Amino acid sequence: MQQISEQVESMEERLNRRNGLTEKRKGECEIHGAFEDRHYSGEGNITTAGWAGCPTCKKLQWDEEARQQILKENAEREARRIDSMVDNSGIPSRFRKKSFDNFKAVNQKAASHLKKVREYGDVVAGDDHGGRCLLMLGKVGNGKTHLACALLEKVIRDTRQPAYYWTFSELVRYVKASFSKGAEHSEDDAYKDFAKGRLAVLDEVGMQNFTEFEQAVAYEAINARYLAERPTVLITNLQAKDLPLCVGERVVDRLREGGGKALDFDWKSYRVGGGS
């Protein structure tokens, strides 16, 4: 037993020398009481020269540093996940840098609409949105898509849930693709995909001839989100009175149900110096 004890002591001494231990003394910690303080030269595996201090305090410090590092890594991982959702939301490249802050409120009505879209974003990000929808109608080039894409990114970042941008033409093509031989998705899958996400923006509605098939697509898509109580933003250059003629009364009724608002963007296009 003595021989084993001597061997253990010898191993400890070698370890201490390797770590740069030069001296020991009694220490007293105000929190943890008496301890054996150790002085290191700064050589070997110990990088800090001097007296080490209370080992319990040191361990708590290391544990906290490790905890903070884990929190930092988790936050960075979550930020990458959210950035990936924004990247995969379908927001067009031209509108990726659009935000509420860089929206040009060229007149009082534009400023009012900006405020209302911000407020709508807060509703969608909350727990009691009830699937409330938003209609953005009016002339081209006055910021409807800008605001919708800013809204979409806000909802993703606030809820940490996916949300998606579609044009109506993309949606129609996606549904039609389900009819092809060997298609990887069914028509039902197409509408389920549109129904995914905390929010969906359906842009460029009204640029089509609106055949019976296109009206059916509009209804099935909006209805899928309606049944799931998920908010939808519909963007069109049509006037409010013309929209039911294109997408059908049932679609408009679902969009307006539960307090769904319609915002009329009726000022001149930014592109031709609008603002009046």
PDB file of C-alpha atoms in Angstrom:
ATOM      1  CA  MET A   1       0.000   0.000   0.000  1.00  0.00           C
ATOM      2  CA  GLN A   2       2.835   2.384   0.808  1.00  0.00           C
ATOM      3  CA  GLN A   3       4.435   1.668  -2.579  1.00  0.00           C
ATOM      4  CA  ILE A   4       1.134   2.469  -4.364  1.00  0.00           C
ATOM      5  CA  SER A   5       0.778   5.675  -2.347  1.00  0.00           C
ATOM      6  CA  GLU A   6       4.302   6.724  -3.287  1.00  0.00           C
ATOM      7  CA  GLN A   7       3.586   5.995  -6.951  1.00  0.00           C
ATOM      8  CA  VAL A   8       0.409   8.098  -6.825  1.00  0.00           C
ATOM      9  CA  GLU A   9       2.270  10.938  -5.135  1.00  0.00           C
ATOM     10  CA  SER A  10       5.016  10.726  -7.720  1.00  0.00           C
ATOM     11  CA  MET A  11       2.459  10.920 -10.540  1.00  0.00           C
ATOM     12  CA  GLU A  12       0.847  13.960  -8.888  1.00  0.00           C
ATOM     13  CA  GLU A  13       4.197  15.683  -8.586  1.00  0.00           C
ATOM     14  CA  ARG A  14       4.982  15.046 -12.244  1.00  0.00           C
ATOM     15  CA  LEU A  15       1.555  16.400 -13.210  1.00  0.00           C
ATOM     16  CA  ASN A  16       2.077  19.490 -11.083  1.00  0.00           C
ATOM     17  CA  ARG A  17       5.479  20.136 -12.650  1.00  0.00           C
ATOM     18  CA  ARG A  18       4.032  19.721 -16.118  1.00  0.00           C
ATOM     19  CA  ASN A  19       1.317  22.256 -15.282  1.00  0.00           C
ATOM     20  CA  GLY A  20       3.867  24.728 -13.909  1.00  0.00           C
ATOM     21  CA  LEU A  21       2.985  24.397 -10.202  1.00  0.00           C
ATOM     22  CA  THR A  22       5.665  26.180  -8.160  1.00  0.00           C
ATOM     23  CA  GLU A  23       4.184  26.671  -4.700  1.00  0.00           C
ATOM     24  CA  LYS A  24       1.249  25.890  -2.396  1.00  0.00           C
ATOM     25  CA  ARG A  25      -0.252  27.791   0.514  1.00  0.00           C
ATOM     26  CA  LYS A  26      -3.364  27.939   2.635  1.00  0.00           C
ATOM     27  CA  GLY A  27      -6.110  30.200   1.345  1.00  0.00           C
ATOM     28  CA  GLU A  28      -9.412  31.500   2.681  1.00  0.00           C
ATOM     29  CA  CYS A  29     -12.385  32.280   0.422  1.00  0.00           C
ATOM     30  CA  GLU A  30     -15.057  34.650   1.775  1.00  0.00           C
ATOM     31  CA  ILE A  31     -17.695  32.427   0.212  1.00  0.00           C
ATOM     32  CA  HIS A  32     -16.343  28.877   0.286  1.00  0.00           C
ATOM     33  CA  GLY A  33     -13.975  28.927   3.246  1.00  0.00           C
ATOM     34  CA  ALA A  34     -10.533  27.341   3.512  1.00  0.00           C
ATOM     35  CA  PHE A  35      -8.791  25.933   0.452  1.00  0.00           C
ATOM     36  CA  GLU A  36      -5.333  25.044  -0.809  1.00  0.00           C
ATOM     37  CA  ASP A  37      -4.092  27.849  -3.041  1.00  0.00           C
ATOM     38  CA  ARG A  38      -1.637  27.048  -5.801  1.00  0.00           C
ATOM     39  CA  HIS A  39       0.860  29.171  -7.654  1.00  0.00           C
ATOM     40  CA  TYR A  40       1.660  28.469 -11.312  1.00  0.00           C
ATOM     41  CA  SER A  41       4.508  29.674 -13.464  1.00  0.00           C
ATOM     42  CA  GLY A  42       2.367  30.041 -16.566  1.00  0.00           C
ATOM     43  CA  GLU A  43       4.153  27.223 -18.354  1.00  0.00           C
ATOM     44  CA  GLY A  44       2.690  23.947 -19.566  1.00  0.00           C
ATOM     45  CA  ASN A  45      -1.066  23.535 -19.651  1.00  0.00           C
ATOM     46  CA  ILE A  46      -1.768  26.406 -17.244  1.00  0.00           C
ATOM     47  CA  THR A  47      -1.728  29.639 -19.237  1.00  0.00           C
ATOM     48  CA  THR A  48      -2.177  32.138 -16.413  1.00  0.00           C
ATOM     49  CA  ALA A  49       0.769  32.746 -14.096  1.00  0.00           C
ATOM     50  CA  GLY A  50       0.188  33.504 -10.402  1.00  0.00           C
ATOM     51  CA  TRP A  51      -1.965  32.236  -7.568  1.00  0.00           C
ATOM     52  CA  ALA A  52      -5.014  30.318  -8.783  1.00  0.00           C
ATOM     53  CA  GLY A  53      -7.339  31.322  -5.938  1.00  0.00           C
ATOM     54  CA  CYS A  54     -10.394  29.451  -4.697  1.00  0.00           C
ATOM     55  CA  PRO A  55     -10.928  26.334  -6.850  1.00  0.00           C
ATOM     56  CA  THR A  56     -14.682  26.355  -6.185  1.00  0.00           C
ATOM     57  CA  CYS A  57     -14.972  29.954  -7.381  1.00  0.00           C
ATOM     58  CA  LYS A  58     -12.840  29.067 -10.386  1.00  0.00           C
ATOM     59  CA  LYS A  59     -15.051  26.090 -11.229  1.00  0.00           C
ATOM     60  CA  LEU A  60     -18.187  28.221 -10.955  1.00  0.00           C
ATOM     61  CA  GLN A  61     -16.579  30.793 -13.256  1.00  0.00           C
ATOM     62  CA  TRP A  62     -15.684  28.127 -15.810  1.00  0.00           C
ATOM     63  CA  ASP A  63     -19.185  26.641 -15.590  1.00  0.00           C
ATOM     64  CA  GLU A  64     -20.728  30.069 -16.213  1.00  0.00           C
ATOM     65  CA  GLU A  65     -18.393  30.714 -19.148  1.00  0.00           C
ATOM     66  CA  ALA A  66     -19.350  27.328 -20.591  1.00  0.00           C
ATOM     67  CA  ARG A  67     -23.044  28.128 -20.092  1.00  0.00           C
ATOM     68  CA  GLN A  68     -22.674  31.489 -21.811  1.00  0.00           C
ATOM     69  CA  GLN A  69     -20.834  29.835 -24.703  1.00  0.00           C
ATOM     70  CA  ILE A  70     -23.670  27.328 -25.113  1.00  0.00           C
ATOM     71  CA  LEU A  71     -26.235  30.149 -25.059  1.00  0.00           C
ATOM     72  CA  LYS A  72     -24.227  32.045 -27.668  1.00  0.00           C
ATOM     73  CA  GLU A  73     -23.963  28.990 -29.932  1.00  0.00           C
ATOM     74  CA  ASN A  74     -27.688  28.274 -29.550  1.00  0.00           C
ATOM     75  CA  ALA A  75     -28.542  31.892 -30.399  1.00  0.00           C
ATOM     76  CA  GLU A  76     -26.295  31.788 -33.467  1.00  0.00           C
ATOM     77  CA  ARG A  77     -27.856  28.496 -34.553  1.00  0.00           C
ATOM     78  CA  GLU A  78     -31.363  29.944 -34.116  1.00  0.00           C
ATOM     79  CA  ALA A  79     -30.391  33.066 -36.062  1.00  0.00           C
ATOM     80  CA  ARG A  80     -29.141  30.884 -38.931  1.00  0.00           C
ATOM     81  CA  ARG A  81     -32.400  28.883 -38.818  1.00  0.00           C
ATOM     82  CA  ILE A  82     -34.500  32.052 -39.051  1.00  0.00           C
ATOM     83  CA  ASP A  83     -32.298  33.467 -41.829  1.00  0.00           C
ATOM     84  CA  SER A  84     -32.824  30.198 -43.690  1.00  0.00           C
ATOM     85  CA  MET A  85     -36.611  30.557 -43.338  1.00  0.00           C
ATOM     86  CA  VAL A  86     -36.398  34.072 -44.776  1.00  0.00           C
ATOM     87  CA  ASP A  87     -34.198  32.783 -47.623  1.00  0.00           C
ATOM     88  CA  ASN A  88     -36.736  30.042 -48.379  1.00  0.00           C
ATOM     89  CA  SER A  89     -39.835  32.216 -48.030  1.00  0.00           C
ATOM     90  CA  GLY A  90     -39.995  33.003 -51.740  1.00  0.00           C
ATOM     91  CA  ILE A  91     -39.519  36.755 -51.265  1.00  0.00           C
ATOM     92  CA  PRO A  92     -38.187  37.999 -54.640  1.00  0.00           C
ATOM     93  CA  SER A  93     -34.574  39.199 -54.679  1.00  0.00           C
ATOM     94  CA  ARG A  94     -35.667  42.731 -55.562  1.00  0.00           C
ATOM     95  CA  PHE A  95     -37.677  42.925 -52.343  1.00  0.00           C
ATOM     96  CA  ARG A  96     -35.291  41.172 -49.946  1.00  0.00           C
ATOM     97  CA  LYS A  97     -33.996  44.442 -48.503  1.00  0.00           C
ATOM     98  CA  LYS A  98     -37.407  46.063 -48.274  1.00  0.00           C
ATOM     99  CA  SER A  99     -38.543  46.944 -44.785  1.00  0.00           C
ATOM    100  CA  PHE A 100     -41.069  49.104 -42.996  1.00  0.00           C
ATOM    101  CA  ASP A 101     -38.281  51.559 -42.201  1.00  0.00           C
ATOM    102  CA  ASN A 102     -37.331  52.188 -45.846  1.00  0.00           C
ATOM    103  CA  PHE A 103     -40.908  52.381 -47.127  1.00  0.00           C
ATOM    104  CA  LYS A 104     -41.520  55.839 -48.626  1.00  0.00           C
ATOM    105  CA  ALA A 105     -44.740  57.175 -47.169  1.00  0.00           C
ATOM    106  CA  VAL A 106     -45.202  59.800 -49.884  1.00  0.00           C
ATOM    107  CA  ASN A 107     -48.513  61.056 -48.554  1.00  0.00           C
ATOM    108  CA  GLN A 108     -50.747  60.856 -45.518  1.00  0.00           C
ATOM    109  CA  LYS A 109     -52.660  57.833 -46.828  1.00  0.00           C
ATOM    110  CA  ALA A 110     -49.433  55.929 -47.489  1.00  0.00           C
ATOM    111  CA  ALA A 111     -48.305  56.687 -43.923  1.00  0.00           C
ATOM    112  CA  SER A 112     -51.647  55.448 -42.616  1.00  0.00           C
ATOM    113  CA  HIS A 113     -51.360  52.223 -44.631  1.00  0.00           C
ATOM    114  CA  LEU A 114     -47.819  51.672 -43.337  1.00  0.00           C
ATOM    115  CA  LYS A 115     -49.119  51.961 -39.775  1.00  0.00           C
ATOM    116  CA  LYS A 116     -51.992  49.577 -40.473  1.00  0.00           C
ATOM    117  CA  VAL A 117     -49.728  46.941 -42.069  1.00  0.00           C
ATOM    118  CA  ARG A 118     -47.358  47.167 -39.079  1.00  0.00           C
ATOM    119  CA  GLU A 119     -50.319  46.675 -36.751  1.00  0.00           C
ATOM    120  CA  TYR A 120     -51.527  43.750 -38.840  1.00  0.00           C
ATOM    121  CA  GLY A 121     -48.075  42.173 -38.481  1.00  0.00           C
ATOM    122  CA  ASP A 122     -48.416  42.397 -34.701  1.00  0.00           C
ATOM    123  CA  VAL A 123     -51.812  40.704 -34.939  1.00  0.00           C
ATOM    124  CA  VAL A 124     -50.488  37.864 -37.121  1.00  0.00           C
ATOM    125  CA  ALA A 125     -47.538  37.362 -34.779  1.00  0.00           C
ATOM    126  CA  GLY A 126     -49.865  37.130 -31.787  1.00  0.00           C
ATOM    127  CA  ASP A 127     -51.892  34.211 -30.491  1.00  0.00           C
ATOM    128  CA  ASP A 128     -55.340  35.622 -31.288  1.00  0.00           C
ATOM    129  CA  HIS A 129     -55.081  36.434 -35.002  1.00  0.00           C
ATOM    130  CA  GLY A 130     -58.010  34.145 -35.819  1.00  0.00           C
ATOM    131  CA  GLY A 131     -56.802  33.767 -39.395  1.00  0.00           C
ATOM    132  CA  ARG A 132     -57.520  37.429 -40.142  1.00  0.00           C
ATOM    133  CA  CYS A 133     -56.608  38.381 -43.726  1.00  0.00           C
ATOM    134  CA  LEU A 134     -55.572  41.550 -45.519  1.00  0.00           C
ATOM    135  CA  LEU A 135     -56.363  42.877 -48.994  1.00  0.00           C
ATOM    136  CA  MET A 136     -53.996  45.345 -50.660  1.00  0.00           C
ATOM    137  CA  LEU A 137     -55.597  46.837 -53.772  1.00  0.00           C
ATOM    138  CA  GLY A 138     -54.793  49.587 -56.225  1.00  0.00           C
ATOM    139  CA  LYS A 139     -52.383  51.035 -58.698  1.00  0.00           C
ATOM    140  CA  VAL A 140     -49.012  49.619 -59.688  1.00  0.00           C
ATOM    141  CA  GLY A 141     -45.771  50.936 -58.263  1.00  0.00           C
ATOM    142  CA  ASN A 142     -47.016  52.366 -54.991  1.00  0.00           C
ATOM    143  CA  GLY A 143     -45.505  49.953 -52.480  1.00  0.00           C
ATOM    144  CA  LYS A 144     -47.959  47.088 -52.007  1.00  0.00           C
ATOM    145  CA  THR A 145     -45.390  44.333 -52.603  1.00  0.00           C
ATOM    146  CA  HIS A 146     -42.768  46.282 -50.631  1.00  0.00           C
ATOM    147  CA  LEU A 147     -45.008  46.372 -47.570  1.00  0.00           C
ATOM    148  CA  ALA A 148     -46.119  42.756 -47.991  1.00  0.00           C
ATOM    149  CA  CYS A 149     -42.543  41.459 -48.141  1.00  0.00           C
ATOM    150  CA  ALA A 150     -41.531  43.571 -45.149  1.00  0.00           C
ATOM    151  CA  LEU A 151     -44.547  42.132 -43.335  1.00  0.00           C
ATOM    152  CA  LEU A 152     -43.609  38.592 -44.314  1.00  0.00           C
ATOM    153  CA  GLU A 153     -40.070  38.898 -42.930  1.00  0.00           C
ATOM    154  CA  LYS A 154     -41.340  40.548 -39.738  1.00  0.00           C
ATOM    155  CA  VAL A 155     -43.740  37.656 -39.123  1.00  0.00           C
ATOM    156  CA  ILE A 156     -40.997  35.086 -39.697  1.00  0.00           C
ATOM    157  CA  ARG A 157     -38.598  36.802 -37.310  1.00  0.00           C
ATOM    158  CA  ASP A 158     -41.220  37.573 -34.651  1.00  0.00           C
ATOM    159  CA  THR A 159     -42.805  34.108 -34.606  1.00  0.00           C
ATOM    160  CA  ARG A 160     -39.765  32.045 -35.637  1.00  0.00           C
ATOM    161  CA  GLN A 161     -42.119  30.206 -37.964  1.00  0.00           C
ATOM    162  CA  PRO A 162     -42.080  29.947 -41.767  1.00  0.00           C
ATOM    163  CA  ALA A 163     -44.169  32.205 -44.000  1.00  0.00           C
ATOM    164  CA  TYR A 164     -44.318  32.297 -47.788  1.00  0.00           C
ATOM    165  CA  TYR A 165     -44.625  34.588 -50.789  1.00  0.00           C
ATOM    166  CA  TRP A 166     -46.432  33.349 -53.925  1.00  0.00           C
ATOM    167  CA  THR A 167     -47.553  34.997 -57.115  1.00  0.00           C
ATOM    168  CA  PHE A 168     -50.902  33.801 -58.393  1.00  0.00           C
ATOM    169  CA  SER A 169     -49.252  32.621 -61.628  1.00  0.00           C
ATOM    170  CA  GLU A 170     -46.803  30.492 -59.607  1.00  0.00           C
ATOM    171  CA  LEU A 171     -49.671  28.949 -57.692  1.00  0.00           C
ATOM    172  CA  VAL A 172     -51.609  28.128 -60.865  1.00  0.00           C
ATOM    173  CA  ARG A 173     -48.519  26.552 -62.454  1.00  0.00           C
ATOM    174  CA  TYR A 174     -47.891  24.527 -59.296  1.00  0.00           C
ATOM    175  CA  VAL A 175     -51.432  23.182 -59.321  1.00  0.00           C
ATOM    176  CA  LYS A 176     -51.243  22.398 -63.053  1.00  0.00           C
ATOM    177  CA  ALA A 177     -47.932  20.585 -62.538  1.00  0.00           C
ATOM    178  CA  SER A 178     -49.755  18.108 -60.302  1.00  0.00           C
ATOM    179  CA  PHE A 179     -51.688  16.895 -63.356  1.00  0.00           C
ATOM    180  CA  SER A 180     -48.540  15.866 -65.232  1.00  0.00           C
ATOM    181  CA  LYS A 181     -47.656  12.210 -65.599  1.00  0.00           C
ATOM    182  CA  GLY A 182     -45.094  11.327 -62.951  1.00  0.00           C
ATOM    183  CA  ALA A 183     -45.778  14.465 -60.910  1.00  0.00           C
ATOM    184  CA  GLU A 184     -44.211  14.371 -57.451  1.00  0.00           C
ATOM    185  CA  HIS A 185     -47.169  16.153 -55.839  1.00  0.00           C
ATOM    186  CA  SER A 186     -50.933  15.871 -56.164  1.00  0.00           C
ATOM    187  CA  GLU A 187     -53.440  18.687 -56.566  1.00  0.00           C
ATOM    188  CA  ASP A 188     -54.363  18.254 -52.915  1.00  0.00           C
ATOM    189  CA  ASP A 189     -50.676  18.528 -51.989  1.00  0.00           C
ATOM    190  CA  ALA A 190     -50.483  21.836 -53.863  1.00  0.00           C
ATOM    191  CA  TYR A 191     -53.233  23.376 -51.771  1.00  0.00           C
ATOM    192  CA  LYS A 192     -51.787  21.910 -48.573  1.00  0.00           C
ATOM    193  CA  ASP A 193     -48.436  23.473 -49.431  1.00  0.00           C
ATOM    194  CA  PHE A 194     -50.085  26.844 -49.944  1.00  0.00           C
ATOM    195  CA  ALA A 195     -51.818  26.438 -46.594  1.00  0.00           C
ATOM    196  CA  LYS A 196     -48.473  25.971 -44.812  1.00  0.00           C
ATOM    197  CA  GLY A 197     -46.821  28.797 -42.961  1.00  0.00           C
ATOM    198  CA  ARG A 198     -47.897  31.351 -40.400  1.00  0.00           C
ATOM    199  CA  LEU A 199     -48.649  33.796 -43.226  1.00  0.00           C
ATOM    200  CA  ALA A 200     -48.988  33.574 -47.011  1.00  0.00           C
ATOM    201  CA  VAL A 201     -48.751  36.501 -49.405  1.00  0.00           C
ATOM    202  CA  LEU A 202     -50.501  35.949 -52.743  1.00  0.00           C
ATOM    203  CA  ASP A 203     -49.331  38.644 -55.152  1.00  0.00           C
ATOM    204  CA  GLU A 204     -50.219  39.704 -58.696  1.00  0.00           C
ATOM    205  CA  VAL A 205     -53.825  38.570 -58.506  1.00  0.00           C
ATOM    206  CA  GLY A 206     -55.816  39.986 -61.405  1.00  0.00           C
ATOM    207  CA  MET A 207     -53.166  39.826 -64.111  1.00  0.00           C
ATOM    208  CA  GLN A 208     -54.833  36.694 -65.518  1.00  0.00           C
ATOM    209  CA  ASN A 209     -57.918  36.120 -67.667  1.00  0.00           C
ATOM    210  CA  PHE A 210     -59.487  34.272 -64.753  1.00  0.00           C
ATOM    211  CA  THR A 211     -60.901  31.220 -66.376  1.00  0.00           C
ATOM    212  CA  GLU A 212     -63.127  28.915 -64.362  1.00  0.00           C
ATOM    213  CA  PHE A 213     -60.036  26.875 -63.560  1.00  0.00           C
ATOM    214  CA  GLU A 214     -58.158  29.905 -62.209  1.00  0.00           C
ATOM    215  CA  GLN A 215     -61.158  30.905 -60.113  1.00  0.00           C
ATOM    216  CA  ALA A 216     -61.254  27.364 -58.742  1.00  0.00           C
ATOM    217  CA  VAL A 217     -57.551  27.572 -57.864  1.00  0.00           C
ATOM    218  CA  ALA A 218     -58.093  30.887 -56.095  1.00  0.00           C
ATOM    219  CA  TYR A 219     -60.974  29.478 -54.082  1.00  0.00           C
ATOM    220  CA  GLU A 220     -59.298  26.198 -53.121  1.00  0.00           C
ATOM    221  CA  ALA A 221     -56.078  27.951 -52.097  1.00  0.00           C
ATOM    222  CA  ILE A 222     -57.718  30.672 -50.007  1.00  0.00           C
ATOM    223  CA  ASN A 223     -60.181  28.188 -48.547  1.00  0.00           C
ATOM    224  CA  ALA A 224     -57.363  25.850 -47.465  1.00  0.00           C
ATOM    225  CA  ARG A 225     -55.866  28.625 -45.355  1.00  0.00           C
ATOM    226  CA  TYR A 226     -59.306  29.795 -44.222  1.00  0.00           C
ATOM    227  CA  LEU A 227     -60.137  26.338 -42.846  1.00  0.00           C
ATOM    228  CA  ALA A 228     -56.770  26.183 -41.074  1.00  0.00           C
ATOM    229  CA  GLU A 229     -57.320  29.703 -39.628  1.00  0.00           C
ATOM    230  CA  ARG A 230     -54.090  30.969 -41.150  1.00  0.00           C
ATOM    231  CA  PRO A 231     -53.821  34.578 -42.350  1.00  0.00           C
ATOM    232  CA  THR A 232     -53.429  35.442 -46.025  1.00  0.00           C
ATOM    233  CA  VAL A 233     -52.459  38.714 -47.701  1.00  0.00           C
ATOM    234  CA  LEU A 234     -53.843  39.148 -51.218  1.00  0.00           C
ATOM    235  CA  ILE A 235     -52.303  41.806 -53.474  1.00  0.00           C
ATOM    236  CA  THR A 236     -54.013  43.002 -56.641  1.00  0.00           C
ATOM    237  CA  ASN A 237     -54.016  45.958 -59.022  1.00  0.00           C
ATOM    238  CA  LEU A 238     -57.767  45.597 -59.341  1.00  0.00           C
ATOM    239  CA  GLN A 239     -60.268  47.876 -57.672  1.00  0.00           C
ATOM    240  CA  ALA A 240     -62.385  46.453 -54.879  1.00  0.00           C
ATOM    241  CA  LYS A 241     -65.517  46.343 -57.067  1.00  0.00           C
ATOM    242  CA  ASP A 242     -63.746  44.270 -59.742  1.00  0.00           C
ATOM    243  CA  LEU A 243     -62.058  41.700 -57.516  1.00  0.00           C
ATOM    244  CA  PRO A 244     -65.145  39.460 -56.993  1.00  0.00           C
ATOM    245  CA  LEU A 245     -65.580  39.249 -60.779  1.00  0.00           C
ATOM    246  CA  CYS A 246     -62.118  37.688 -61.049  1.00  0.00           C
ATOM    247  CA  VAL A 247     -61.657  35.507 -57.977  1.00  0.00           C
ATOM    248  CA  GLY A 248     -65.295  35.021 -57.042  1.00  0.00           C
ATOM    249  CA  GLU A 249     -67.469  36.265 -54.209  1.00  0.00           C
ATOM    250  CA  ARG A 250     -66.622  33.304 -51.967  1.00  0.00           C
ATOM    251  CA  VAL A 251     -62.917  34.140 -52.025  1.00  0.00           C
ATOM    252  CA  VAL A 252     -63.543  37.788 -51.137  1.00  0.00           C
ATOM    253  CA  ASP A 253     -65.964  36.770 -48.377  1.00  0.00           C
ATOM    254  CA  ARG A 254     -63.337  34.525 -46.776  1.00  0.00           C
ATOM    255  CA  LEU A 255     -60.706  37.229 -46.981  1.00  0.00           C
ATOM    256  CA  ARG A 256     -62.997  39.794 -45.342  1.00  0.00           C
ATOM    257  CA  GLU A 257     -64.413  37.482 -42.666  1.00  0.00           C
ATOM    258  CA  GLY A 258     -63.298  38.007 -39.079  1.00  0.00           C
ATOM    259  CA  GLY A 259     -62.258  41.607 -39.507  1.00  0.00           C
ATOM    260  CA  GLY A 260     -60.182  41.261 -42.652  1.00  0.00           C
ATOM    261  CA  LYS A 261     -59.256  44.725 -43.928  1.00  0.00           C
ATOM    262  CA  ALA A 262     -58.897  46.136 -47.433  1.00  0.00           C
ATOM    263  CA  LEU A 263     -56.343  48.894 -48.074  1.00  0.00           C
ATOM    264  CA  ASP A 264     -56.679  50.953 -51.246  1.00  0.00           C
ATOM    265  CA  PHE A 265     -53.389  52.163 -52.749  1.00  0.00           C
ATOM    266  CA  ASP A 266     -54.829  54.728 -55.138  1.00  0.00           C
ATOM    267  CA  TRP A 267     -52.067  57.306 -55.507  1.00  0.00           C
ATOM    268  CA  LYS A 268     -49.691  57.653 -58.447  1.00  0.00           C
ATOM    269  CA  SER A 269     -46.850  55.221 -58.959  1.00  0.00           C
ATOM    270  CA  TYR A 270     -43.463  55.980 -57.363  1.00  0.00           C
ATOM    271  CA  ARG A 271     -41.966  55.261 -60.757  1.00  0.00           C
ATOM    272  CA  VAL A 272     -43.638  58.290 -62.308  1.00  0.00           C
ATOM    273  CA  GLY A 273     -43.100  60.626 -59.387  1.00  0.00           C
ATOM    274  CA  GLY A 274     -46.236  59.689 -57.478  1.00  0.00           C
ATOM    275  CA  GLY A 275     -47.057  61.076 -54.086  1.00  0.00           C
ATOM    276  CA  SER A 276     -50.277  62.937 -54.508  1.00  0.00           C
TER     277      SER A 276
END
